[in-house]
Amino acid sequence: MGRYRLCGVLLFTLQLFYVLTSTTTNVVAATASFDYNDALDKSLLFFEAQRSGRLPGNQRVHWRGDSGLEDGFSQQADLVGGYYDAGDHVKFGLPMAYSVTLMSWAAIDLKKEIVAANQMDHTLEAIRWGTDYFLKAHCDNNVLWAQVGEGEEDHSCWQRAEEMTTSRLAYKLDSSHPGSDVAGETAAALAAASLAFKPYNSSYSGLLLSHAKEIFSFADTFRGLYDDSYPEAESFYPSSGYTDELLWAAAWLYRATNNDYYLQYASYNGASLGGTGNSVKMFSWDNKYAGVQILLTKVLLDGDGQAYTDTLKQYKARADFFVCAYLQKNGGDNVPMTPGGLAFLLASNNLQYAASASFLLAIYSEYLASSSSVIQCPDGTVQSQDLLNFAKSQADYILGNNPQSMSYLIGYGTHYPQKPHHRGSSIPSIHELSTRLDCSQGFDEWYRNWNPNPNVLYGGLIGGPDSSDCFTDDRDNYDQSEPTLTAGAPLIGLFSKLHSAFSSSPPSGYHESPKTPPQSSYSDETKEPSTPSGYDQYQNPSASYASPDQPAETPLQSTSVQNPSAPEPAPSSDYILNSPAPGPVIEDYVMVNQQINSAPSVLSGRVKYLVLKAMLPLVPLLIAAL
């Protein structure tokens, strides 16, 4: 009987090992249920936390206060308002405009989903906080203010926005200091925003469109990189080219105006500016090609290609490459995936790229569904639902369906990062701790503080885990723990689409403060933001100081494919489809051959180890018994 008992114990252990190791990989996926509307509401709250300027009466993030109230005054400009970029207090025009473009795109093509989620008011408020600032920044023909604040000096301080002592020097683009990348993206943002506001406020919409046209003309006429004009900017948001932004702006202006000139521009310059020749795997603040390609594919699918149909088909071929690469159906030339199922492109702040790609796929799924179209990938046919399913897999990973079982969206769920790399979040509110901190004091008392951030930065999407799905919740780990505008912007459209497609729950909202009424508050009684007079009465608030010994913050990596020299915009009959250009340089990742939705449980490896360890002593006993 002892032999049979021993055999039975071993067989039971083997069966237990099989059950545990074969099912743990599906535990999270099988039980996870996410409230996308709550995630949407919190994502919009993040933009309220990033506001610069005088805060409105309906501000929901109460630990923030007025700040940057004299931005631009020392240079005879009113640059009050706009958004702080990330965990710092610089207002970078390129990523800010990109973020506004994406939020506007969501408000246009996912309007019914955002309205159904009771979030259109907040979405339009988030867009307008950016566009009002851009109207001020475009204060004259062929002039656009591209940045406020000096990155190096700002990053040498750890202070709240309300008590900044760093320089607020602003950088102006003009005919002698061009910046077609920033100007092109700003034109795209204003054109897209004009469409978002058109149903609610026609006069404001018209104002935005008028500025968009002028800024595009400036970008196209005086061509150049903004960080060539101002090398100081290169350390933080280096631009790899402006050709994608010119096409991006033209595509949005065509959609906003239905003026054939802009479609002609995008068609005639498609090859020379890289739109029909670049096959990319990344959509980002620096690389808009995939966005251009999908936006112009809509024109083709809607049957509005006219004489430009052949060129639009080339744009669509590149858009389809982007999709096939993410869905792992691109003949081996796919986007790398982590073992847990996350698209992984860059080691620094990777989640923003997964989020932006997912937003694009959700938008493209709309276009495919409305035109009853499919995509023929090298490894099979792709339906519109396949795109949405992949977008959902990435959103679910962000919200907690990952090996860490952690929500990387701050404030969502019960397990989320406690120490994000963010100045305002990491220091008690100016309303609670009125004592002003100098640069080094902030580092000593709060940056190096091991406690969780005192202010929850609801809706901030941090950089996220590494290529092995590992994450360290550390304020000093800025590559993984810093939230950015560019990471948060695609979530507005992504979560609204997923809430509509996969959720049955009613709008939940931010539980700590009442929501604004669902009816839009945007009337037609709108005027352009005012500009103060008498600048000489204002003093420059910047102050000199000795830079303390603080951790350095690395610049974001450039993500565009190339920087071709752009020719003058002239009609061309050369519509030959170029051979695929190489994708973006993707460094510091581990290529993992794994199915997309195969995220293992964080405990699976430990469980296997313990069961195997328990089995080992039984093996010699079984052999002896036999």
Coordinates of C-alpha atoms in Angstrom, one line a residue, residues 43-532:
S43 CA -7.3 60.9 -17.6
L44 CA -9.0 64.3 -18.1
L45 CA -8.2 65.2 -14.5
F46 CA -4.5 64.9 -15.3
F47 CA -4.8 67.7 -17.7
E48 CA -6.3 69.9 -15.0
A49 CA -3.4 69.1 -12.8
Q50 CA -1.0 70.2 -15.6
R51 CA -2.6 73.6 -16.1
S52 CA -0.5 76.7 -16.1
G53 CA -2.0 80.2 -15.5
R54 CA -5.0 81.4 -13.5
L55 CA -7.2 78.4 -12.7
P56 CA -10.9 78.5 -13.4
G57 CA -13.7 78.2 -10.8
N58 CA -14.6 74.7 -11.8
Q59 CA -11.1 73.4 -11.3
R60 CA -11.4 69.9 -9.9
V61 CA -7.8 69.3 -8.9
H62 CA -7.8 71.4 -5.7
W63 CA -4.2 70.9 -4.6
R64 CA -3.1 73.1 -7.5
G65 CA -3.1 76.9 -7.5
D66 CA -2.4 79.8 -10.0
S67 CA 1.0 79.8 -11.5
G68 CA 3.0 81.3 -14.3
L69 CA 1.0 84.5 -14.2
E70 CA 3.7 86.6 -15.8
D71 CA 4.9 84.2 -18.5
G72 CA 6.1 86.2 -21.5
F73 CA 5.6 89.6 -19.9
S74 CA 9.3 90.4 -19.8
Q75 CA 9.4 89.8 -23.6
Q76 CA 6.4 91.9 -24.4
A77 CA 4.1 88.9 -24.9
D78 CA 1.2 87.3 -23.0
L79 CA 2.0 83.6 -22.7
V80 CA 0.0 82.9 -19.6
G81 CA -1.8 79.6 -19.7
G82 CA -1.2 76.3 -21.5
Y83 CA 0.1 73.2 -20.0
Y84 CA 3.2 72.1 -18.1
D85 CA 4.8 69.2 -19.9
A86 CA 5.3 66.5 -17.4
G87 CA 6.8 66.4 -13.9
D88 CA 8.5 69.7 -14.7
H89 CA 7.2 73.3 -15.4
V90 CA 8.4 74.0 -18.9
K91 CA 5.8 74.6 -21.6
F92 CA 7.1 72.8 -24.6
G93 CA 5.1 73.8 -27.7
L94 CA 5.7 70.6 -29.8
P95 CA 4.4 67.9 -27.4
M96 CA 1.7 70.3 -26.1
A97 CA 0.3 70.9 -29.6
Y98 CA 0.5 67.2 -30.4
S99 CA -1.5 66.4 -27.3
V100 CA -4.2 68.9 -28.2
T101 CA -4.4 67.4 -31.7
L102 CA -5.0 63.9 -30.4
M103 CA -7.7 65.1 -27.9
S104 CA -9.4 67.0 -30.7
W105 CA -9.3 64.0 -33.0
A106 CA -11.0 62.0 -30.3
A107 CA -13.7 64.8 -29.9
I108 CA -14.3 64.6 -33.7
D109 CA -14.4 61.0 -34.6
L110 CA -15.5 59.6 -31.2
K111 CA -17.9 62.4 -30.5
K112 CA -20.9 60.1 -29.8
E113 CA -18.8 57.9 -27.5
I114 CA -17.5 60.9 -25.4
V115 CA -21.0 62.4 -25.2
A116 CA -22.4 59.1 -24.1
A117 CA -19.7 58.9 -21.4
N118 CA -20.8 62.4 -20.2
Q119 CA -17.3 63.7 -20.8
M120 CA -17.6 66.2 -23.7
D121 CA -17.5 69.3 -21.5
H122 CA -14.3 68.2 -19.8
T123 CA -12.8 67.2 -23.1
L124 CA -13.5 70.5 -24.7
E125 CA -12.2 72.3 -21.7
A126 CA -8.9 70.3 -21.9
I127 CA -8.6 71.2 -25.6
R128 CA -9.4 74.8 -25.1
W129 CA -6.9 75.3 -22.3
G130 CA -4.3 74.5 -25.0
T131 CA -5.8 76.3 -27.9
D132 CA -6.3 79.6 -26.0
Y133 CA -2.6 79.5 -25.3
F134 CA -1.8 78.8 -28.9
L135 CA -3.8 81.8 -30.0
K136 CA -1.8 84.0 -27.7
A137 CA 1.5 82.4 -28.9
H138 CA 0.5 83.3 -32.5
C139 CA 0.5 87.0 -31.8
D140 CA 1.5 88.2 -35.3
N141 CA 2.0 86.9 -38.9
N142 CA 5.0 84.7 -39.1
V143 CA 5.5 84.6 -35.3
L144 CA 4.9 81.8 -33.0
W145 CA 6.2 81.4 -29.4
A146 CA 7.4 77.8 -29.1
Q147 CA 8.4 77.4 -25.5
V148 CA 8.3 79.0 -22.1
G149 CA 10.9 78.1 -19.5
E150 CA 14.5 76.9 -19.7
G151 CA 14.7 73.1 -19.5
E152 CA 18.1 72.8 -17.8
E153 CA 17.4 75.4 -15.2
D154 CA 13.9 74.1 -14.5
H155 CA 15.2 70.6 -14.0
S156 CA 17.7 71.9 -11.5
C157 CA 14.9 72.8 -9.2
W158 CA 12.3 70.7 -7.3
Q159 CA 9.5 73.2 -6.6
R160 CA 5.8 73.6 -7.0
A161 CA 4.6 75.5 -10.0
E162 CA 3.0 78.1 -7.7
E163 CA 6.4 79.1 -6.3
M164 CA 8.7 78.8 -9.3
T165 CA 11.9 80.9 -9.1
T166 CA 13.4 79.6 -12.3
S167 CA 13.7 81.6 -15.5
R168 CA 10.6 81.8 -17.7
L169 CA 12.5 82.8 -20.8
A170 CA 10.3 82.3 -23.9
Y171 CA 11.5 81.2 -27.4
K172 CA 10.0 82.9 -30.4
L173 CA 9.9 81.4 -33.9
D174 CA 9.8 83.9 -36.8
S175 CA 11.2 84.2 -40.4
S176 CA 14.7 84.4 -39.1
H177 CA 14.2 81.6 -36.6
P178 CA 12.0 79.0 -38.3
G179 CA 10.4 76.0 -36.7
S180 CA 8.3 74.2 -39.2
D181 CA 7.9 71.2 -36.9
V182 CA 6.4 73.2 -34.0
A183 CA 4.4 75.5 -36.3
G184 CA 3.1 72.6 -38.4
E185 CA 2.0 70.7 -35.3
T186 CA 0.3 73.8 -33.9
A187 CA -1.5 74.4 -37.2
A188 CA -2.7 70.8 -37.0
A189 CA -3.9 71.2 -33.5
L190 CA -5.8 74.4 -34.2
A191 CA -7.4 72.9 -37.4
A192 CA -8.4 69.7 -35.5
A193 CA -9.7 71.8 -32.6
S194 CA -11.8 73.9 -35.0
L195 CA -13.7 70.8 -36.0
A196 CA -14.1 69.7 -32.3
F197 CA -15.7 73.1 -31.4
K198 CA -17.7 73.5 -34.6
P199 CA -20.9 71.9 -33.3
Y200 CA -20.7 73.9 -30.0
N201 CA -19.1 77.3 -30.8
S202 CA -18.9 78.3 -34.4
S203 CA -17.2 81.6 -33.9
Y204 CA -14.4 80.1 -31.8
S205 CA -14.1 77.3 -34.3
G206 CA -13.7 79.9 -37.1
L207 CA -11.1 81.8 -35.1
L208 CA -9.0 78.6 -34.6
L209 CA -9.2 77.7 -38.3
S210 CA -8.1 81.2 -39.3
H211 CA -5.0 80.9 -37.1
A212 CA -4.3 77.4 -38.3
K213 CA -4.2 78.5 -41.9
E214 CA -1.8 81.4 -41.1
I215 CA 0.5 79.2 -39.0
F216 CA 0.7 76.5 -41.7
S217 CA 1.7 79.1 -44.3
F218 CA 4.4 80.3 -41.9
A219 CA 5.6 76.7 -41.4
D220 CA 5.7 75.9 -45.1
T221 CA 7.2 79.2 -46.2
F222 CA 10.0 79.5 -43.7
R223 CA 11.3 75.9 -43.3
G224 CA 13.6 74.7 -40.6
L225 CA 13.8 72.8 -37.3
Y226 CA 12.9 74.6 -34.2
D227 CA 15.9 73.2 -32.3
D228 CA 18.2 74.5 -35.0
S229 CA 16.8 77.9 -34.2
Y230 CA 17.1 77.3 -30.5
P231 CA 19.6 74.5 -29.7
E232 CA 18.6 74.7 -26.0
A233 CA 15.5 72.8 -26.8
E234 CA 17.4 69.9 -28.3
S235 CA 18.2 68.4 -24.9
F236 CA 14.5 67.7 -24.2
Y237 CA 12.4 67.4 -27.3
P238 CA 14.8 67.0 -30.2
S239 CA 13.0 67.1 -33.5
S240 CA 14.2 64.7 -36.2
G241 CA 12.3 66.5 -39.0
Y242 CA 9.5 68.7 -40.0
T243 CA 8.2 67.0 -43.1
D244 CA 5.8 64.9 -41.3
E245 CA 4.3 67.9 -39.5
L246 CA 3.8 69.7 -42.8
L247 CA 1.8 66.8 -44.2
W248 CA 0.0 66.4 -40.8
A249 CA -1.1 70.0 -40.9
A250 CA -2.2 69.8 -44.5
A251 CA -4.2 66.7 -43.8
W252 CA -6.0 68.3 -40.9
L253 CA -6.6 71.6 -42.8
Y254 CA -8.1 69.6 -45.7
R255 CA -10.5 67.9 -43.3
A256 CA -11.4 71.2 -41.6
T257 CA -11.9 73.2 -44.8
N258 CA -12.6 70.7 -47.5
N259 CA -10.4 72.9 -49.6
D260 CA -8.8 70.9 -52.4
Y261 CA -5.6 72.9 -52.1
Y262 CA -4.6 71.0 -48.9
L263 CA -5.4 67.6 -50.3
Q264 CA -3.4 68.5 -53.4
Y265 CA -0.5 69.6 -51.1
A266 CA -0.5 66.2 -49.3
S267 CA -0.7 64.3 -52.6
Y268 CA 1.9 66.2 -54.6
N269 CA 4.3 66.2 -51.7
G270 CA 3.6 62.7 -50.5
A271 CA 6.8 61.2 -51.8
S272 CA 9.1 64.2 -51.3
L273 CA 8.0 64.8 -47.7
G274 CA 8.0 61.1 -46.8
G275 CA 4.3 60.4 -46.4
T276 CA 4.0 57.7 -49.0
G277 CA 7.5 56.3 -48.5
N278 CA 7.9 55.9 -44.8
S279 CA 6.6 52.7 -43.2
V280 CA 6.7 53.3 -39.5
K281 CA 6.0 51.4 -36.3
M282 CA 5.7 54.4 -34.0
F283 CA 3.3 57.3 -33.7
S284 CA 4.6 60.0 -31.4
W285 CA 5.1 63.7 -30.6
D286 CA 8.1 63.6 -33.1
N287 CA 6.8 61.2 -35.7
K288 CA 3.3 61.9 -37.2
Y289 CA 3.6 59.7 -40.4
A290 CA 1.3 57.0 -39.1
G291 CA -1.3 59.6 -38.2
V292 CA -1.1 61.3 -41.6
Q293 CA -1.4 58.0 -43.3
I294 CA -4.5 56.9 -41.4
L295 CA -6.1 60.3 -41.6
L296 CA -5.7 60.4 -45.4
T297 CA -6.8 56.7 -45.6
K298 CA -10.2 57.9 -44.4
V299 CA -10.4 60.2 -47.4
L300 CA -9.8 57.2 -49.6
L301 CA -12.3 54.9 -47.8
D302 CA -14.9 57.6 -47.9
G303 CA -14.6 57.7 -51.7
D304 CA -13.4 61.3 -51.8
G305 CA -10.0 60.7 -53.3
Q306 CA -10.9 62.3 -56.6
A307 CA -7.8 62.7 -58.8
Y308 CA -5.6 61.8 -55.9
T309 CA -6.8 58.2 -55.4
D310 CA -3.6 56.6 -56.5
T311 CA -1.5 58.6 -54.1
L312 CA -4.0 58.0 -51.3
K313 CA -3.7 54.2 -51.9
Q314 CA 0.0 54.6 -51.2
Y315 CA -0.8 56.4 -48.0
K316 CA -3.1 53.5 -47.1
A317 CA -0.4 50.9 -47.8
R318 CA 1.8 52.6 -45.2
A319 CA -1.1 52.8 -42.7
D320 CA -1.7 49.1 -43.2
F321 CA 1.9 48.3 -42.5
F322 CA 1.6 50.1 -39.2
V323 CA -1.5 48.0 -38.3
C324 CA 0.0 44.7 -39.4
A325 CA 3.2 45.3 -37.4
Y326 CA 1.2 45.8 -34.2
L327 CA -1.1 42.8 -34.8
Q328 CA 2.0 40.6 -35.3
K329 CA 0.9 39.8 -38.9
N330 CA 3.6 41.7 -40.8
G331 CA 5.7 38.8 -42.1
G332 CA 8.1 38.9 -39.2
D333 CA 8.6 42.7 -39.3
N334 CA 6.5 43.3 -36.2
V335 CA 6.5 45.5 -33.2
P336 CA 8.3 43.9 -30.2
M337 CA 6.1 42.7 -27.4
T338 CA 7.0 42.1 -23.7
P339 CA 6.2 38.7 -22.2
G340 CA 3.1 40.2 -20.6
G341 CA 1.8 41.5 -23.9
L342 CA 2.8 45.1 -24.1
A343 CA 4.0 46.8 -27.3
F344 CA 7.5 47.8 -26.4
L345 CA 9.4 50.4 -28.5
L346 CA 11.6 52.5 -26.2
A347 CA 13.1 52.1 -22.8
S348 CA 12.2 55.6 -21.7
N349 CA 8.5 56.4 -21.2
N350 CA 7.3 53.5 -23.3
L351 CA 3.6 53.5 -22.4
Q352 CA 3.0 56.7 -24.3
Y353 CA 3.9 54.9 -27.5
A354 CA 1.7 51.9 -26.8
A355 CA -1.1 54.3 -25.9
S356 CA -0.8 56.4 -29.0
A357 CA -0.6 53.4 -31.3
S358 CA -3.7 51.9 -29.6
F359 CA -5.6 55.2 -30.1
L360 CA -4.7 55.1 -33.8
L361 CA -5.8 51.6 -34.1
A362 CA -9.1 52.4 -32.4
I363 CA -9.6 55.3 -34.8
Y364 CA -8.7 53.2 -37.9
S365 CA -11.1 50.5 -36.7
E366 CA -13.9 53.1 -36.9
Y367 CA -12.9 53.9 -40.5
L368 CA -12.7 50.3 -41.5
A369 CA -16.0 49.4 -39.9
S370 CA -17.9 52.4 -41.5
S371 CA -16.6 51.5 -45.0
S372 CA -16.9 47.7 -44.5
S373 CA -13.2 47.3 -45.3
V374 CA -10.5 44.9 -44.2
I375 CA -6.7 44.9 -44.2
Q376 CA -4.7 42.3 -46.0
C377 CA -1.6 41.7 -44.0
P378 CA 1.3 39.5 -45.1
D379 CA 0.1 36.9 -42.5
G380 CA -3.6 37.1 -43.0
T381 CA -6.7 39.3 -43.2
V382 CA -7.4 41.8 -40.4
Q383 CA -10.9 42.9 -39.5
S384 CA -11.8 46.2 -37.8
Q385 CA -12.6 44.3 -34.6
D386 CA -9.1 42.9 -34.6
L387 CA -7.7 46.4 -34.3
L388 CA -10.0 47.3 -31.5
N389 CA -9.2 44.1 -29.7
F390 CA -5.5 44.9 -29.8
A391 CA -6.2 48.4 -28.6
K392 CA -8.2 46.9 -25.7
S393 CA -5.3 44.6 -24.8
Q394 CA -3.0 47.5 -24.4
A395 CA -5.5 49.6 -22.4
D396 CA -6.1 46.6 -20.1
Y397 CA -2.4 46.2 -19.6
I398 CA -2.2 49.8 -18.6
L399 CA -5.1 49.4 -16.2
G400 CA -3.8 46.3 -14.4
N401 CA -3.9 43.2 -16.7
N402 CA -0.2 42.9 -16.5
P403 CA 2.4 40.7 -14.7
Q404 CA 2.6 43.3 -11.9
S405 CA -1.2 43.5 -11.5
M406 CA -0.6 47.2 -11.3
S407 CA -2.5 50.1 -12.8
Y408 CA 0.0 52.4 -14.5
L409 CA -2.7 55.1 -14.6
I410 CA -2.3 56.9 -11.3
G411 CA -5.3 56.8 -9.1
Y412 CA -7.1 54.1 -11.0
G413 CA -8.0 51.0 -9.0
T414 CA -6.3 50.2 -5.7
H415 CA -2.8 49.3 -6.8
Y416 CA -1.0 52.1 -8.7
P417 CA 2.3 54.0 -8.5
Q418 CA 2.6 56.0 -5.3
K419 CA 5.8 58.0 -6.1
P420 CA 5.5 59.4 -9.6
H421 CA 8.3 61.7 -10.8
H422 CA 6.2 64.9 -10.5
R423 CA 7.1 68.1 -8.6
G424 CA 3.6 69.3 -7.7
S425 CA 2.4 65.8 -6.7
S426 CA 5.4 65.1 -4.5
I427 CA 5.2 68.3 -2.4
P428 CA 2.2 69.2 -0.2
S429 CA -0.2 71.7 -1.8
I430 CA 0.6 75.4 -1.5
H431 CA -2.7 75.6 0.3
E432 CA -1.5 73.3 3.1
L433 CA 2.2 74.1 3.2
S434 CA 2.5 77.8 2.6
T435 CA 6.2 77.9 3.3
R436 CA 8.0 78.5 0.0
L437 CA 10.8 76.1 -1.0
D438 CA 14.0 77.0 -2.7
C439 CA 15.5 74.7 -5.4
S440 CA 17.7 72.5 -3.2
Q441 CA 15.2 72.4 -0.3
G442 CA 12.7 70.8 -2.6
F443 CA 15.2 68.0 -3.5
D444 CA 16.3 67.5 0.1
E445 CA 12.9 67.4 1.7
W446 CA 10.6 66.0 -0.9
Y447 CA 12.4 64.5 -3.9
R448 CA 14.4 62.2 -1.7
N449 CA 11.5 61.5 0.6
W450 CA 10.6 57.8 0.7
N451 CA 7.0 58.4 1.5
P452 CA 4.2 58.3 -1.2
N453 CA 3.4 61.5 -2.9
P454 CA 1.0 63.6 -0.8
N455 CA -1.1 64.6 -3.8
V456 CA -2.6 61.9 -5.9
L457 CA -2.0 62.8 -9.6
Y458 CA -5.2 61.3 -10.9
G459 CA -5.0 60.1 -14.5
G460 CA -1.3 60.5 -15.0
L461 CA 0.0 57.7 -17.3
I462 CA 3.6 57.0 -16.2
G463 CA 6.4 55.7 -18.4
G464 CA 5.7 52.1 -17.4
P465 CA 7.6 48.9 -17.1
D466 CA 10.7 47.7 -19.0
S467 CA 10.9 45.1 -21.7
S468 CA 10.5 42.3 -19.1
D469 CA 7.4 43.8 -17.6
C470 CA 9.4 44.9 -14.5
F471 CA 8.6 48.2 -12.8
T472 CA 10.2 50.1 -9.8
D473 CA 8.0 52.6 -8.1
D474 CA 10.6 55.2 -7.4
R475 CA 10.5 59.0 -7.8
D476 CA 14.1 58.9 -9.0
N477 CA 13.2 56.3 -11.7
Y478 CA 11.9 59.0 -14.2
D479 CA 12.1 56.8 -17.3
Q480 CA 9.4 54.6 -15.7
S481 CA 7.6 56.9 -13.2
E482 CA 7.2 60.3 -15.0
P483 CA 3.7 61.1 -16.5
T484 CA 3.5 63.3 -19.6
L485 CA 0.9 65.2 -21.7
T486 CA 1.8 63.0 -24.7
A487 CA 1.1 59.8 -22.7
G488 CA -2.3 61.1 -21.4
A489 CA -3.7 62.6 -24.6
P490 CA -4.3 59.4 -26.6
L491 CA -6.2 57.9 -23.6
I492 CA -9.1 60.3 -24.1
G493 CA -10.1 58.7 -27.3
L494 CA -9.0 55.2 -26.4
F495 CA -11.0 54.9 -23.2
S496 CA -14.1 56.5 -24.6
K497 CA -14.1 54.1 -27.5
L498 CA -13.5 51.1 -25.2
H499 CA -16.2 52.3 -22.8
S500 CA -18.7 52.4 -25.7
A501 CA -17.7 49.1 -27.2
F502 CA -17.1 46.9 -24.2
S503 CA -18.7 48.5 -21.1
S504 CA -22.3 48.4 -19.9
S505 CA -21.7 50.4 -16.8
P506 CA -23.1 54.0 -16.4
P507 CA -20.7 57.0 -16.2
S508 CA -18.9 56.9 -12.9
G509 CA -16.9 60.0 -12.8
Y510 CA -14.4 61.3 -10.3
H511 CA -15.8 60.5 -6.9
E512 CA -14.1 63.2 -4.8
S513 CA -15.7 66.2 -6.6
P514 CA -19.0 66.7 -8.4
K515 CA -19.0 66.5 -12.2
T516 CA -19.9 69.4 -14.4
P517 CA -23.4 69.3 -16.0
P518 CA -23.5 67.2 -19.2
Q519 CA -24.9 70.0 -21.3
S520 CA -22.1 71.8 -23.2
S521 CA -21.3 75.2 -21.8
Y522 CA -19.6 76.5 -24.9
S523 CA -21.7 79.3 -26.5
D524 CA -21.0 81.3 -29.5
E525 CA -20.1 84.4 -27.4
T526 CA -16.4 84.0 -27.8
K527 CA -13.6 86.4 -28.3
E528 CA -9.9 85.9 -28.8
P529 CA -7.9 85.8 -25.6
S530 CA -6.9 89.2 -24.5
T531 CA -3.4 90.5 -24.3
P532 CA -2.3 92.7 -21.4

